[in-house]
Every structure is written in C-alpha cells, then in structure tokens.
C-alpha cells in the first residue's frame, strides 16, 4: 500500500536559521501562519497552532535538529471542514520539515504523511495539499519581504441562502 502524503519544496531567500525560527518560535509563527501559537522546544516538546475557535491542535516534537530538521507528530481522526473530529479510526500524522542551504537560499521541504484511508481522509488530504501550498508561499513572502514585522489579520464571514435550481 502506498503511503498517502503531501510533499512540497520551496526555495526561500533567507538563512536556515531564519527559516528555523519562523517554524519554531511562537512569535515568528504568528507572523505568517496561525493566529495563536505556543512552542515547547526540543525533542519531546510540542507545537500548538490555533485559529481562534475554528481550528486548533497540538503536535509532539519527534525530531528537533535546529536549522536542519523538525518533525511533528499527532494521533487523531480526520477533521471535517469546520475543524471538528470525524468518527472513525485515528491515524498518526507527521509533518517533517527539512532545511538545506544552497547558493544563499534555503530549500524548505515539507512531507506531511500518515493520512488514513477513506473519504474523510481524502477530503483532509486534499485540503492539506492546497493549504500548505498557500501557507509555505506565505512563509516565503514573510521572510523575503516582511521579516520581523507583525501582521494584521482580518476576517469576514457571511451566510447566504443557496438556491436549488
């Protein structure tokens, strides 16, 4: 059976140390990714990411190699579109970030793996695959153009009635 995963590499005009800080420092994380973050650094520590009441989760740090490799793991069921757990078996998901310096840039590679089988996991894998492409480009934009600057966040929500015909 082929492991279900999402993989992506992106080149960033930043040092591995800057990319590492953006991935592992709570204040830096909130400048480009979650709205809330907590990090207990080191092997066996944890990383919490939250988006107000919509999405929140905590992962255990399974590998901590500053400037080179971060691996986060969590055991959980699939989530629905609103961030709520779905009924069904849990899976061990892993997010492995590796950093490699070359020609004045850092290549960041992400492998997000461990997705279970079935339609609920299909939806989550599709969502994760689209989301990480957007977020990692946001990380690159932050480090290349706005490093060290806080961001402003705004959200608008509306409910509409959809017709059936």
XYZ file of C-alpha atoms in Angstrom:
165
model
C 0.000 0.000 0.000
C 1.311 3.440 -0.957
C 1.579 5.925 1.893
C -0.744 8.894 1.444
C 1.210 12.109 1.772
C 1.747 15.646 0.580
C 5.266 16.773 -0.380
C 6.488 20.228 -1.340
C 9.802 22.057 -1.593
C 10.213 25.802 -1.769
C 13.309 27.989 -2.102
C 13.426 30.966 0.259
C 15.904 33.862 0.155
C 16.693 33.516 3.864
C 19.172 31.681 6.048
C 18.328 28.270 7.502
C 18.394 29.929 10.928
C 15.718 32.444 9.880
C 13.531 29.705 8.375
C 14.028 27.579 11.509
C 12.931 30.468 13.755
C 9.858 31.037 11.561
C 8.911 27.369 12.095
C 9.767 27.004 15.785
C 9.342 30.360 17.555
C 5.746 31.130 18.620
C 6.055 34.852 17.874
C 7.503 34.205 14.434
C 4.875 31.549 13.637
C 2.096 34.057 14.325
C 3.639 36.495 11.854
C 2.921 34.165 8.908
C 0.807 31.131 9.872
C -1.513 30.585 12.883
C -3.230 33.304 14.865
C -2.120 31.673 18.127
C 0.984 29.585 18.759
C 2.854 28.003 21.651
C 6.126 26.119 21.378
C 7.828 23.964 23.991
C 11.140 23.496 22.153
C 13.221 20.363 21.900
C 12.722 16.655 21.406
C 9.564 15.603 23.255
C 8.279 19.197 23.323
C 5.230 20.427 21.475
C 3.896 22.947 18.968
C 0.365 24.372 19.250
C -1.295 26.145 16.303
C -4.675 27.848 16.627
C -7.048 29.924 14.537
C -9.434 31.337 17.152
C -12.358 28.980 17.700
C -12.125 27.465 14.188
C -9.047 25.250 14.242
C -6.560 24.309 16.940
C -4.239 21.388 17.537
C -1.034 20.453 19.271
C 1.678 18.191 17.894
C 4.544 16.472 19.675
C 8.083 17.242 18.539
C 9.545 13.943 17.345
C 12.751 15.391 15.808
C 14.472 18.678 16.704
C 17.651 19.482 14.775
C 17.995 23.288 14.809
C 18.496 24.742 11.354
C 18.045 21.356 9.693
C 15.031 19.200 10.637
C 11.760 19.438 12.559
C 9.269 16.566 12.771
C 5.874 16.956 14.413
C 3.539 14.017 15.090
C -0.035 13.660 16.263
C -2.538 10.823 16.620
C -6.062 11.835 15.692
C -9.059 11.144 13.472
C -9.755 13.118 10.311
C -11.264 16.608 10.680
C -14.307 17.976 8.898
C -14.330 21.308 7.064
C -15.055 23.114 10.360
C -12.137 21.555 12.215
C -14.240 19.067 14.173
C -13.072 15.436 14.527
C -14.937 12.896 12.407
C -15.960 9.457 13.631
C -13.573 6.750 12.555
C -10.130 5.428 13.289
C -7.270 7.703 14.257
C -4.042 7.884 12.296
C -0.546 9.049 13.178
C 0.127 12.107 11.078
C 3.611 13.516 10.715
C 4.853 16.840 9.376
C 8.553 16.750 8.603
C 10.315 19.985 7.679
C 13.886 19.765 6.390
C 16.084 22.753 5.580
C 19.077 22.848 3.274
C 21.218 25.882 2.462
C 22.494 26.418 -1.075
C 23.559 29.444 -3.135
C 22.435 31.954 -0.487
C 18.973 30.428 -0.169
C 17.286 27.815 1.961
C 15.291 24.993 0.454
C 12.468 24.063 2.786
C 10.973 20.637 2.160
C 7.757 19.522 3.825
C 6.442 15.958 3.895
C 3.024 15.709 5.564
C 2.207 11.997 5.853
C 0.142 9.382 7.616
C -3.301 10.129 6.182
C -5.739 7.263 6.659
C -7.924 5.651 4.033
C -11.484 6.603 3.155
C -13.454 9.613 2.005
C -12.962 11.629 5.191
C -9.187 11.325 4.821
C -9.454 12.058 1.077
C -11.032 15.409 1.934
C -8.399 16.181 4.532
C -5.500 15.264 2.247
C -6.961 17.486 -0.494
C -7.384 20.346 1.978
C -3.890 19.954 3.434
C -2.361 19.783 -0.055
C -3.990 23.056 -1.108
C -3.406 24.738 2.243
C 0.303 24.012 2.536
C 0.978 25.387 -0.947
C -0.620 28.674 0.082
C 0.953 28.785 3.566
C 4.520 27.962 2.514
C 4.383 30.671 -0.137
C 3.168 32.969 2.641
C 6.198 31.964 4.711
C 8.499 32.813 1.819
C 6.764 36.172 1.307
C 7.061 36.955 5.024
C 10.774 36.099 5.258
C 11.756 37.797 1.993
C 9.708 41.000 2.386
C 8.413 41.463 5.939
C 10.747 39.586 8.299
C 10.327 40.692 11.896
C 7.120 42.652 11.258
C 3.812 41.758 12.856
C 0.927 41.129 10.515
C -2.618 42.369 10.690
C -5.382 39.807 10.464
C -8.968 40.444 9.425
C -11.726 38.019 8.559
C -15.201 38.435 7.151
C -17.912 35.816 7.425
C -21.331 35.801 5.829
C -24.126 33.300 5.498
C -26.158 33.118 2.321
C -29.052 31.015 1.164
C -28.259 28.818 -1.807
C -30.924 28.115 -4.388
C -31.602 24.588 -5.564
C -32.320 25.390 -9.176
